[in-house]
Coordinates of C-alpha atoms and ligand atoms in Angstrom, one line a residue:
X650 CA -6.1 -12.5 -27.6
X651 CA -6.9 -8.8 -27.8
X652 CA -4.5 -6.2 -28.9
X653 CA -6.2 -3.1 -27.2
X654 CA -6.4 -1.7 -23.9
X655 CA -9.6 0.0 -23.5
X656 CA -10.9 2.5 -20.5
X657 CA -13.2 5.5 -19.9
X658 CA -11.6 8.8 -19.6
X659 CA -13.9 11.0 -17.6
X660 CA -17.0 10.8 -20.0
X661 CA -15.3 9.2 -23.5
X662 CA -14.5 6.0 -24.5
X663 CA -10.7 5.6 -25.2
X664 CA -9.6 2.8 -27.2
X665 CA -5.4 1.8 -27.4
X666 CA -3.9 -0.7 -29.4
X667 CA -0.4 1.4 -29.4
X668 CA 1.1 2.0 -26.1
X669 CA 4.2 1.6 -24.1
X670 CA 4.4 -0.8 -21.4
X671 CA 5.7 2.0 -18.8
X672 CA 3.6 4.8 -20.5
X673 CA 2.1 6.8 -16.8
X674 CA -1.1 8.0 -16.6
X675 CA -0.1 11.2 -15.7
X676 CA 1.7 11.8 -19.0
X677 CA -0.8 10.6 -21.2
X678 CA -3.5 13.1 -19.6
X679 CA -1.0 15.9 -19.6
X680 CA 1.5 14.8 -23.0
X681 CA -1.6 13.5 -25.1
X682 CA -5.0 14.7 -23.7
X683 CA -4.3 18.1 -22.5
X684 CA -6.0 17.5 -19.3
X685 CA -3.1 19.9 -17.2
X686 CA -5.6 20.4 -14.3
X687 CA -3.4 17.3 -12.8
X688 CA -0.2 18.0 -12.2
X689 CA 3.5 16.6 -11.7
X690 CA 4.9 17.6 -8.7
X691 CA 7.3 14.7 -7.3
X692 CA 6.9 12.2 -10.0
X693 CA 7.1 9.2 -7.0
X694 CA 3.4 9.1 -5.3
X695 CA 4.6 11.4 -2.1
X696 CA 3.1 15.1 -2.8
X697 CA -0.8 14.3 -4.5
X698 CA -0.3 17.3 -6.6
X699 CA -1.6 14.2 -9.6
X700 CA -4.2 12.9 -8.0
X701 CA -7.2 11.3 -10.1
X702 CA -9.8 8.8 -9.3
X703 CA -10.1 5.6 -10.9
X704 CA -13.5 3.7 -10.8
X705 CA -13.9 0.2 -11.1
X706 CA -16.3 -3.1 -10.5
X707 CA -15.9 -5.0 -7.8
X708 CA -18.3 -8.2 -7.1
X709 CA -20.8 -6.0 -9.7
X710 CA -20.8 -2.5 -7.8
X711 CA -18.5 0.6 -9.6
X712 CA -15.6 2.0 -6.5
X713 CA -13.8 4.6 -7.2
X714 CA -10.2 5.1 -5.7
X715 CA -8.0 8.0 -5.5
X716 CA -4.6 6.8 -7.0
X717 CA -1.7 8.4 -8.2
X718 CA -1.3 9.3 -11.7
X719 CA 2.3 9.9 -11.8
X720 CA 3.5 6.4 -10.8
X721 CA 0.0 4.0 -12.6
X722 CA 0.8 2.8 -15.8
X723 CA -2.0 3.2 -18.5
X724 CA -2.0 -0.8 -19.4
X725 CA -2.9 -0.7 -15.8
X726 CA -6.4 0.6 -16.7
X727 CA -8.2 -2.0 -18.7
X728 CA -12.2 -1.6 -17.9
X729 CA -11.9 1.4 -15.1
X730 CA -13.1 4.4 -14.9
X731 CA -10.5 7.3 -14.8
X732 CA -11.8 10.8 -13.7
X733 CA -10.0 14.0 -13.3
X734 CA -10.5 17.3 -12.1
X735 CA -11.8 18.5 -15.4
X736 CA -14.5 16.3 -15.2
X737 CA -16.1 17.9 -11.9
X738 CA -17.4 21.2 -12.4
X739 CA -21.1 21.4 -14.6
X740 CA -20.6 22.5 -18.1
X741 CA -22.0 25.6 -17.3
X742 CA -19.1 26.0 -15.1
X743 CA -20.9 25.9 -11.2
X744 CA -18.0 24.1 -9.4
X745 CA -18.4 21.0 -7.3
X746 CA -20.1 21.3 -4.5
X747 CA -15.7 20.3 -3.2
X748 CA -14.3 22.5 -5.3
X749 CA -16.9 25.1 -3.7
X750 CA -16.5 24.2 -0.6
X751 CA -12.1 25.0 -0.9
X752 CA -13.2 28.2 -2.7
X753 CA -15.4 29.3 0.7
X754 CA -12.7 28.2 3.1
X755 CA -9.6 29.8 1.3
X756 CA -8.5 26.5 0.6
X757 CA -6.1 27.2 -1.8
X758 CA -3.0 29.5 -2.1
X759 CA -1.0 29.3 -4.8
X760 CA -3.2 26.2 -6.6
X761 CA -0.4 24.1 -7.5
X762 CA -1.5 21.2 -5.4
X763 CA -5.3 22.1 -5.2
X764 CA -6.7 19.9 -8.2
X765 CA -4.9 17.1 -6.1
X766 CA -6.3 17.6 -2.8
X767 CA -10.2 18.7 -4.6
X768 CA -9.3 14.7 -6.3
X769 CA -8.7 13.2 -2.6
X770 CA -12.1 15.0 -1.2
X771 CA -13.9 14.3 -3.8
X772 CA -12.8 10.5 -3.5
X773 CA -13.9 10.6 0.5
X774 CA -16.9 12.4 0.1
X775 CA -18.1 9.6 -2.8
X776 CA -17.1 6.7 -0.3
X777 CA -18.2 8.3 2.9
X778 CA -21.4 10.5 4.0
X779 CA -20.0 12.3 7.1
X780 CA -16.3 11.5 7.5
X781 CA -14.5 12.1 10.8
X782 CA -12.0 14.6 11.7
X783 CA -9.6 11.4 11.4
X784 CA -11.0 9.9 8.5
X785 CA -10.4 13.4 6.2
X786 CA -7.0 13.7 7.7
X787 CA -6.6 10.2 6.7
X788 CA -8.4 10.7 3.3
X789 CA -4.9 13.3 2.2
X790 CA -2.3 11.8 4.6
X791 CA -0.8 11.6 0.6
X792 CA -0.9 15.3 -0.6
X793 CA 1.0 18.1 0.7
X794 CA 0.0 21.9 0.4
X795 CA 3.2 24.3 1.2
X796 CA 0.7 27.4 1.6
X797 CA -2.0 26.8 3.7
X798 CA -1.2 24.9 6.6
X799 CA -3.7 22.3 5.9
X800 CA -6.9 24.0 8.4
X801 CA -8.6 26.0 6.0
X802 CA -8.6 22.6 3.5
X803 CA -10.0 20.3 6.4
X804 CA -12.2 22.7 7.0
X805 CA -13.5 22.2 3.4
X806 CA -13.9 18.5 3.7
X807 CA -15.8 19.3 7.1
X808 CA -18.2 22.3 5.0
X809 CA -18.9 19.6 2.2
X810 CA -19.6 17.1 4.1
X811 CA -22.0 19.1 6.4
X812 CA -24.0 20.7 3.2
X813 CA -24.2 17.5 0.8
X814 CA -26.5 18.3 -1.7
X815 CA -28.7 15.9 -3.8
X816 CA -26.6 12.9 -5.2
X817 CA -28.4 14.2 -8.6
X818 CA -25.8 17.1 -9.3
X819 CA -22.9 14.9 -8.6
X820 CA -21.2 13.8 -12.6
X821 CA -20.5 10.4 -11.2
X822 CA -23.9 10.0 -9.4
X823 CA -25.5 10.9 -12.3
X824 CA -24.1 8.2 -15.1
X825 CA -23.1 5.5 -12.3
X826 CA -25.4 3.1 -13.8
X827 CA -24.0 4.2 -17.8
X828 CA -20.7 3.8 -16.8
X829 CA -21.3 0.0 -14.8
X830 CA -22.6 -0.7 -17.9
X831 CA -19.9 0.3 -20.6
X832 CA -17.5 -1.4 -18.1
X833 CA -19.0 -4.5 -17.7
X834 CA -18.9 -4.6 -21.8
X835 CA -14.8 -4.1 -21.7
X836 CA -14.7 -7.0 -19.0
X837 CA -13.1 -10.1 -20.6
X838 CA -11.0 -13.3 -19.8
X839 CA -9.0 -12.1 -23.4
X840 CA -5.4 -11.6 -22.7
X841 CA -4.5 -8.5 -24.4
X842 CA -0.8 -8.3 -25.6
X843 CA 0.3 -4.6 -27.3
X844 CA 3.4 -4.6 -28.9
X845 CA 5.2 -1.0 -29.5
X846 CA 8.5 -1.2 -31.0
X847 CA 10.8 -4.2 -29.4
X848 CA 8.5 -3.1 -26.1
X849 CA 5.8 -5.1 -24.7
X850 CA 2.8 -5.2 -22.7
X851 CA 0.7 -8.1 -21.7
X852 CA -2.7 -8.2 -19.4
X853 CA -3.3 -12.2 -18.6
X854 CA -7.0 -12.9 -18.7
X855 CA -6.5 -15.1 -16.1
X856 CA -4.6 -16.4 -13.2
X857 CA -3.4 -19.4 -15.0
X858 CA -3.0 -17.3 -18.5
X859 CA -0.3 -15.0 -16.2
X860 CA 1.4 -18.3 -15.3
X861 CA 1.7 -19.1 -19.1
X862 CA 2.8 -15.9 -19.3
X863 CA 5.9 -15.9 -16.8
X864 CA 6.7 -19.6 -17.9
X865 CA 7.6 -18.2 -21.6
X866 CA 8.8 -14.4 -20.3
X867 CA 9.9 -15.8 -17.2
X868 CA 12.6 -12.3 -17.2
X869 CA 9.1 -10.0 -17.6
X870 CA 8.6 -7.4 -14.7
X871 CA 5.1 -8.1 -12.9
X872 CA 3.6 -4.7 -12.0
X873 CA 0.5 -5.2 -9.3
X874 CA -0.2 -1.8 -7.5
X875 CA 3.3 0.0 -9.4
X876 CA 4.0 1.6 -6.2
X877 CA 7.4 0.3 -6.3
X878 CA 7.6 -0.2 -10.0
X879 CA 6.3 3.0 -11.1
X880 CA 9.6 4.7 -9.8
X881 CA 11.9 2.3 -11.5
X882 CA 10.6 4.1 -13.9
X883 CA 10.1 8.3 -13.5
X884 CA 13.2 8.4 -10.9
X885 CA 15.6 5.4 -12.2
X886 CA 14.6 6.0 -16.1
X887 CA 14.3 1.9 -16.4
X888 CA 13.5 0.4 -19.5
X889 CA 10.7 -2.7 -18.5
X890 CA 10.2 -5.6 -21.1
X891 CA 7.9 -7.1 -20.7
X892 CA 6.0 -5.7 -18.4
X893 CA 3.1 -8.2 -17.1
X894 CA 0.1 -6.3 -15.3
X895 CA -2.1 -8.6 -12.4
X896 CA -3.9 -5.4 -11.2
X897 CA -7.0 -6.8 -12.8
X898 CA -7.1 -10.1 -11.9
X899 CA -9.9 -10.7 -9.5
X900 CA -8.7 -14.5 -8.7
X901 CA -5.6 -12.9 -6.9
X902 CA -8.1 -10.2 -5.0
X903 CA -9.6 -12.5 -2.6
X904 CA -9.8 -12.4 0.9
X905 CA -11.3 -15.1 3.0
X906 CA -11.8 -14.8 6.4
X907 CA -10.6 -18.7 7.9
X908 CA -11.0 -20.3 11.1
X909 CA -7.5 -20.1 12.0
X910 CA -6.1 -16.8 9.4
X911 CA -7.0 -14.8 6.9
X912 CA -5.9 -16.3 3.1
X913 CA -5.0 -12.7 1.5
X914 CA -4.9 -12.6 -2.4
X915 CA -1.6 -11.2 -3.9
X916 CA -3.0 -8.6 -5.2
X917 CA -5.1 -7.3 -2.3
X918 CA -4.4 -3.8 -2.1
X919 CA -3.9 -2.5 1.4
X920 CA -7.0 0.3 1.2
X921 CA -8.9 -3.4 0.5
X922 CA -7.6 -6.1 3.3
X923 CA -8.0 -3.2 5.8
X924 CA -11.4 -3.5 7.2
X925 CA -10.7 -7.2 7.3
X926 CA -7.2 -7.2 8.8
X927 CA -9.3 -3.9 11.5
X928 CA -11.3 -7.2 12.6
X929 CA -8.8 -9.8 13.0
X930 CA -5.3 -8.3 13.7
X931 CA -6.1 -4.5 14.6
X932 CA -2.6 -3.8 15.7
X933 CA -1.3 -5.4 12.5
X934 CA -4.2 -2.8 10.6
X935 CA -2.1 0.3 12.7
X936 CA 0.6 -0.1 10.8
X937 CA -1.2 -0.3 7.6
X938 CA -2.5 2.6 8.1
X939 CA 0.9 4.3 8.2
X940 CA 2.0 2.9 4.9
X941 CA 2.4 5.3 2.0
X942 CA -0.9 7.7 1.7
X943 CA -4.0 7.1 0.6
X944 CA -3.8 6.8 -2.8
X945 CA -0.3 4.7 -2.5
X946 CA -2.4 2.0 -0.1
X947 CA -5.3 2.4 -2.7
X948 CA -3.1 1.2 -5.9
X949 CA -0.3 -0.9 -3.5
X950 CA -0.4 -4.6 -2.5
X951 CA 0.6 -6.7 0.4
X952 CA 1.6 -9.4 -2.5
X953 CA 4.1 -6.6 -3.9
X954 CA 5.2 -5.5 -0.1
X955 CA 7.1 -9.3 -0.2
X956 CA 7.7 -10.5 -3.7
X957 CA 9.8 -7.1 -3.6
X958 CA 12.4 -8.1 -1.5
X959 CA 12.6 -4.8 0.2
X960 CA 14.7 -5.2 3.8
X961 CA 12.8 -2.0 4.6
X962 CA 9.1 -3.7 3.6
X963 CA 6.9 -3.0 6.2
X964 CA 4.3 -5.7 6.5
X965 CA 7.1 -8.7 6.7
X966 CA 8.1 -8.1 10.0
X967 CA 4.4 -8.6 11.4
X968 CA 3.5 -11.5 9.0
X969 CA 7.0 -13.0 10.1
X970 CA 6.2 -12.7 13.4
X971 CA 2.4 -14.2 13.0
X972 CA 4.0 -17.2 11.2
X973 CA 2.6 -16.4 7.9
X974 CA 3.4 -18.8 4.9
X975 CA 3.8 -17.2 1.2
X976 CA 1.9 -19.6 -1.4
X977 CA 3.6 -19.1 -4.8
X978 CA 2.7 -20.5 -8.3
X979 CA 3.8 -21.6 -11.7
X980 CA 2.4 -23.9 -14.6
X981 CA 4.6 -26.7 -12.3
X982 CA 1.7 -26.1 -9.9
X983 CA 1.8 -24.1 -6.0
X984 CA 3.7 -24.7 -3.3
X985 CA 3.8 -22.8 0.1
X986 CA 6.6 -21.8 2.3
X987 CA 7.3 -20.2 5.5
X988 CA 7.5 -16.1 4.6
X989 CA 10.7 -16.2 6.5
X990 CA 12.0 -18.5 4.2
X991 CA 11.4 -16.7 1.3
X992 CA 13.3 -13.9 2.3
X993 CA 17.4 -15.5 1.6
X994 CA 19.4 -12.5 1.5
X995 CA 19.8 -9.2 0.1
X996 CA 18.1 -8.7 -3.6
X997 CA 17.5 -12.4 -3.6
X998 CA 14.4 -14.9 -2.3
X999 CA 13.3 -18.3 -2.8
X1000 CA 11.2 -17.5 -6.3
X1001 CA 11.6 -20.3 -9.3
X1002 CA 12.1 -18.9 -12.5
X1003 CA 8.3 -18.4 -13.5
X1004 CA 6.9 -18.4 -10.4
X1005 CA 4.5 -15.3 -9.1
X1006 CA 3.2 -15.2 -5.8
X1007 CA -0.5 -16.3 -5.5
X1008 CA -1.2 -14.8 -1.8
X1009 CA -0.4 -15.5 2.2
X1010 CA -1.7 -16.7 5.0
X1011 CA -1.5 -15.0 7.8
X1012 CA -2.5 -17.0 11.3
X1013 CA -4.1 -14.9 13.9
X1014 CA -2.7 -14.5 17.1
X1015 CA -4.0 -16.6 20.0
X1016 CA -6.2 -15.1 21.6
X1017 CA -3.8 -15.1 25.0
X1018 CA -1.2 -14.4 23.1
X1019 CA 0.3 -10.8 23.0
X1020 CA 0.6 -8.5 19.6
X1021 CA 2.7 -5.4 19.2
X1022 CA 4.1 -4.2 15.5
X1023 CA 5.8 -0.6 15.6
X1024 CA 7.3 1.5 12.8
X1025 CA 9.8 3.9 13.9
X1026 CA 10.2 6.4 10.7
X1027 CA 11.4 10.3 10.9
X1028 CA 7.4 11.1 10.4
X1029 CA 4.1 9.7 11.2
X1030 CA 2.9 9.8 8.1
X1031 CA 4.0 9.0 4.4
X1032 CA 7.0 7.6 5.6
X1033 CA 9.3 4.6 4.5
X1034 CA 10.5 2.8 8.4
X1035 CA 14.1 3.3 9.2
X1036 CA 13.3 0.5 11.4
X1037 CA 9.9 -2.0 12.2
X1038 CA 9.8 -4.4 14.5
X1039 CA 6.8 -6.9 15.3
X1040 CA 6.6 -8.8 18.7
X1041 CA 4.2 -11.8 19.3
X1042 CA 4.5 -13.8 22.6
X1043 CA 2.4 -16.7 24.5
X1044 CA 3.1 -17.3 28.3
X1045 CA 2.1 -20.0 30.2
X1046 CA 0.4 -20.0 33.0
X1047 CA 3.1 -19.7 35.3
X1048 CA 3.9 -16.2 33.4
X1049 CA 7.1 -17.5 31.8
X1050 CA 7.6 -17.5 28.0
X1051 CA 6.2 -20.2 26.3
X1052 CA 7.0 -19.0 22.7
X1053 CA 8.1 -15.4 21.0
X1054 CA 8.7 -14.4 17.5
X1055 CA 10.7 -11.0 17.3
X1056 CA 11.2 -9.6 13.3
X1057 CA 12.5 -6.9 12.7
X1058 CA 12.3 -4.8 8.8
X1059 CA 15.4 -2.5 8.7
X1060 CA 18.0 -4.4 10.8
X1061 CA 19.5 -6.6 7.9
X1062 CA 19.7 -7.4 4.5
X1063 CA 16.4 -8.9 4.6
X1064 CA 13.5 -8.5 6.7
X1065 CA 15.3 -11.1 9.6
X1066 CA 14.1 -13.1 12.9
X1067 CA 15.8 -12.0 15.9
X1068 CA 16.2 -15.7 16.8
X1069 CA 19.2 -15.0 19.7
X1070 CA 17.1 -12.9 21.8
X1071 CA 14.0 -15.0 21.4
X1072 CA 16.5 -18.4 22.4
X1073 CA 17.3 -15.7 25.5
X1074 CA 13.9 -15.4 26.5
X1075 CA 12.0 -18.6 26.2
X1076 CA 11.3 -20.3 29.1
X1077 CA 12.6 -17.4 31.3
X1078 CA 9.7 -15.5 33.6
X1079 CA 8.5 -12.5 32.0
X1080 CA 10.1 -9.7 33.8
X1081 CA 12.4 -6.5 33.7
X1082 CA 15.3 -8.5 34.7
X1083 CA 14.6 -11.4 31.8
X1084 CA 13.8 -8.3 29.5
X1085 CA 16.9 -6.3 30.2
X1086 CA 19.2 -9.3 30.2
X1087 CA 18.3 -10.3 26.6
X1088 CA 17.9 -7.4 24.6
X1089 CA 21.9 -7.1 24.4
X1090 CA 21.6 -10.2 22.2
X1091 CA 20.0 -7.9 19.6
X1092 CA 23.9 -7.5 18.6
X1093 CA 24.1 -11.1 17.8
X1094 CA 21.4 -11.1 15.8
X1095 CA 21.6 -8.0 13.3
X1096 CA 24.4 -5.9 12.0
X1097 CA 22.4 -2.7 10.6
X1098 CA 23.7 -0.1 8.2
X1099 CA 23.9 3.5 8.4
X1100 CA 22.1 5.4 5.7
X1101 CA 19.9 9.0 5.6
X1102 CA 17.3 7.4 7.3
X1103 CA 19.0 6.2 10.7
X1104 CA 22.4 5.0 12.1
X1105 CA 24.1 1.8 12.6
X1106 CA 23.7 2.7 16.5
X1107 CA 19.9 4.3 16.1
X1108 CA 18.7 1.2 14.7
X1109 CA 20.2 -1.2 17.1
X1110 CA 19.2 0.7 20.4
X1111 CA 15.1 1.5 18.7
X1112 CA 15.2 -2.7 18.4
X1113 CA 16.5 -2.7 22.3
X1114 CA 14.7 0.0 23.2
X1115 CA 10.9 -1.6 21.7
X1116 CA 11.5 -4.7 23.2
X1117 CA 11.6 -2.8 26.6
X1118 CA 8.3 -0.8 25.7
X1119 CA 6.6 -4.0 24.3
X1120 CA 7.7 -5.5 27.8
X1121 CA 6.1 -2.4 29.5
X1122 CA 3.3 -2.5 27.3
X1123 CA 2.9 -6.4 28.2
X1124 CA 3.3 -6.5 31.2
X1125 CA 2.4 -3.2 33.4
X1126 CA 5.3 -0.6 33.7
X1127 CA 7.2 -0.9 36.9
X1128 CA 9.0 2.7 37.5
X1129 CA 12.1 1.9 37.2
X1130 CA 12.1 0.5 33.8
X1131 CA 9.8 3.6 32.9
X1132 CA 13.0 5.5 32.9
X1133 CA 15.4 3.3 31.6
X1134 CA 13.3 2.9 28.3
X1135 CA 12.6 7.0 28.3
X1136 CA 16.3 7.8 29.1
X1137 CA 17.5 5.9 26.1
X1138 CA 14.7 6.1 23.3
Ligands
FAD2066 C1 4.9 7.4 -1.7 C2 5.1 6.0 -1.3 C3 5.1 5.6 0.0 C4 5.4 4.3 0.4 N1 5.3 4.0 1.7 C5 5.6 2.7 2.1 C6 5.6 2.4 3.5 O1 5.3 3.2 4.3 N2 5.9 1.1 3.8 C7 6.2 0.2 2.8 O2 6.5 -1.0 3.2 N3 6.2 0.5 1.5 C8 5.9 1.7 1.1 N4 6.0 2.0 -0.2 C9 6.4 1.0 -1.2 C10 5.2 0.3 -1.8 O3 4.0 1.0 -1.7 C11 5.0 -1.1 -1.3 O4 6.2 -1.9 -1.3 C12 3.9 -1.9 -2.0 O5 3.4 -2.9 -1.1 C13 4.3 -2.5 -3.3 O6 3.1 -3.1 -3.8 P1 2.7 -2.9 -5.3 O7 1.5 -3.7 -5.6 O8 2.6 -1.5 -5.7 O9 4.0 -3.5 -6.1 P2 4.6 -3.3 -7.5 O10 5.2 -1.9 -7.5 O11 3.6 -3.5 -8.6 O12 5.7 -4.4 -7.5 C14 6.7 -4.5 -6.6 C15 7.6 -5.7 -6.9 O13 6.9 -6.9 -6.6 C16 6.8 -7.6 -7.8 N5 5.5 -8.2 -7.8 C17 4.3 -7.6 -7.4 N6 3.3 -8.4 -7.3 C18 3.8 -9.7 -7.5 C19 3.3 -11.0 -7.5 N7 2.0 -11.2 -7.2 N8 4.2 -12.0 -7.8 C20 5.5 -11.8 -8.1 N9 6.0 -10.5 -8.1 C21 5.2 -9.5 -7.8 C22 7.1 -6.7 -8.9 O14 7.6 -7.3 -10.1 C23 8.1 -5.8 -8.3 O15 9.3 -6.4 -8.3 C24 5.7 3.3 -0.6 C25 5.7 3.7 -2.0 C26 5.4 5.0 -2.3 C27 5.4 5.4 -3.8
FES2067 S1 3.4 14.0 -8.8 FE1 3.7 13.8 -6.6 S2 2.4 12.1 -6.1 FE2 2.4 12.2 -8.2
FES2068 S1 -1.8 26.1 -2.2 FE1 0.3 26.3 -2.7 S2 1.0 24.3 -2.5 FE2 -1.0 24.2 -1.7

């Protein structure tokens, strides 16, 4: 047992044996270190304006991660690497070759969000030699500028990545090897407990030390990516105790590619599984790339997405749809249930007291079979779905329907099956006049709500409505449907 969390902050060593369990990152470089360069603008992971990169080993290299100070915890940190804007410019003062770049191409206006969007390029132009238009759009779909309009600071990213001078005047280039080093050395299967007050903290050293854990605090809050957590906390003022972090644990990070799905570790994050799920279930990866920003998708995890509960979840619908099954563990041992299952009504899902979940599996799709998830939010990016709805159907040979799985995030209490309109349309050809007869049984099967992000009547006529355009976009798009589906989207 240690009683210390222990990090690097930019160059120094930082050592903490006293700490609250919901202390943010973003107040302890602002509140204790003086390091204002990263700022609070939202206080909820939406604007960037905190942005800071945190570094850490993975199967022996160092990867640094843009994340979002404002909503990470600081017992979240153990052996990383956190750097902030302070830490770029030489000491003599030349900027980074970014923060340069911004400078040249009037990047920044009134500055408040600019250390966060200099943290997001510098993150991309660590990770990735000569991004794409796409990949530096996608590299701050999580900070917002209200001054410049965006052009002049892709433009930057575009100029830096053109120019890139000699890894050798790079501060992380440089000490890579120093800092892989000092990490490895805070590496440790030690479970580290820090007591502050009645408040506690506790990082398991191991998958079956965190099942110890919850089976004598079986009440503790688990915080994996805290990008749901984190704004119990700065928006609902929540007091958390326990609080259990799993961020670390690399048995829960493991992804393994199977013959028949992929076994996803609970505490994947998305910015992780991506390139795997790209391979395997590319229209399943779309959506992923539509959760949050980057630094939410860098910190957040599928594992979090479902033990949450969240009706409005994004990833259940698809994994519902697929068949996925939710494997979930306690000192009793693991069990594994369909991820429908799981999911019993509002605020409440088939978790023993104790339990955590361990990961999913997710079955890929046949290869005949047909795949369509879509998220219907009031923008593209950075957006929570008012509605999500994931479609997976197998004909036979004879063009009927030999099976579909319709769920739906947004519709219901809980992320739901649309099982009437699926009885409605198995066996039936697969046509316009099968399609259009059954999507009325959508009212049988959910009774949504009205809220700020769509109405009652919205919701129910997008479900209608997709099931006509994943018709279209199944089977070829006959005219006269054409227009029904545009006339009522
Ligand atoms: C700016 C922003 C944008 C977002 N956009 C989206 C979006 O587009 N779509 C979307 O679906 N979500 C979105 N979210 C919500 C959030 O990112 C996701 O729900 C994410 O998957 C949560 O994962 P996490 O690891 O951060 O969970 P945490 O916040 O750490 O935990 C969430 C919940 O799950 C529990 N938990 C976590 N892991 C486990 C485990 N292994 N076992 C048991 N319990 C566990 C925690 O106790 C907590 O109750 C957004 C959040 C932010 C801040
Ligand atoms: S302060 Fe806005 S994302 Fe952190
Ligand atoms: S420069 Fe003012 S908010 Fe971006």
């Amino acid at each position: 047992m240690s009683d210390s969390i222990r990090f690097i902050l930019n160059g120094e060593d930082i050592t903490l044996s006293s700490l609250r369990p919901t202390e943010t990152l973003l107040d302890f470089l602002r509140l204790q270190r003086r390091l204002t360069g990263t700022k609070e603008g939202c206080a909820e992971g939406d604007c960037g304006a905190c942005t800071v990169l945190v570094g850490r080993l993975i199967d022996g290299g160092l990867y640094y991660e843009s994340v979002n100070a404002c909503i990470r915890f600081v017992g979240s940190l153990h052996a990383t690497h956190v750097v902030t804007v302070e830490h770029l410019a030489a000491q003599n003062g030349t900027l980074h070759p970014v923060q340069q770049a911004m400078v040249d191409c009037h990047g920044s206006q009134c500055g408040f969000c600019t250390p966060g969007f200099i943290m997001s390029l510098y993150g991309l132009w660590l990770s990735t030699e000569k991004p794409s238009r796409a990949q530096i759009e996608k590299s701050l779909q999580g900070n917002l500028c209200r001054c410049t309009g965006y052009e002049p600071i892709v433009k930057a990213a575009e100029q830096v990545s053109q120019k890139r001078p000699s890894a050798l005047f790079d501060p992380l280039e440089k000490t890579r090897a120093d800092i892989i080093a000092r990490l490895w050395a805070m590496q440790g299967g030690d479970t580290i407990e820090i007591a502050e007050g009645a408040d506690r903290l506790i990082v398991p050293g191991s998958v079956a030390a965190l099942a110890q854990v919850l089976a004598d605090e079986p009440k503790a809050t688990v915080v994996a990516g805290s990008t749901d957590v984190g704004l119990w906390v700065t928006k609902q003022m929540r007091r958390l105790n326990p609080v259990v972090f799993i961020n670390h644990l690399t048995d829960l990070q493991r992804i393994s590619v199977e013959d028949d799905g992929l076994s996803i570790g609970a505490g994947v994050t998305y910015s992780r599984a991506f390139a795997v799920i790209a391979e395997k279930i590319p229209a399943f990866a779309n959506l992923i790339n539509r959760i949050g920003g980057e630094q939410v998708r860098n910190m957040g995890t599928i594992g979090g997405n479902i033990a949450n509960g969240s009706p409005i979840g994004d990833t259940p619908p698809p994994l519902i749809a697929l068949g996925a099954t939710v494997k979930l563990r306690s000192t009793a041992g693991t069990r594994s249930l369909p991820l429908e299952d799981f999911f019993i009504e509002y605020g409440k899902q088939d978790r023993h007291p104790g339990e955590f979940v361990e990961g999913i599996f997710v079955p890929y799709p046949a290869s005949d079979a047909h795949f369509a998830v879509y998220k219907i939010s009031k923008r593209r990016d950075e957006d929570i779905s008012a509605a999500c709805g994931a479609f997976h159907l197998s004909l036979d040979t004879a063009g009927n329907v030999q099976d579909i799985r319709i769920a739906f995030g947004g519709m219901a209490g809980t992320p739901k099956r649309a099982r009437s309109v699926e009885a409605e349309l198995i066996g039936k050809p697969w046509t316009e006049a099968t399609v259009t007869a059954a999507r009325d049984a959508f009212d049988s099967d959910y009774t949504p709500l009205s809220d700020w992000r769509a109405s009652a009547e919205y919701r129910q006529l997008t479900a209608k409505n997709l099931l006509i355009r994943f018709y279209l976009e199944t089977a070829g798009a006959p005219q006269e449907l054409k227009r029904f589906a545009t006339a009522e989207a």
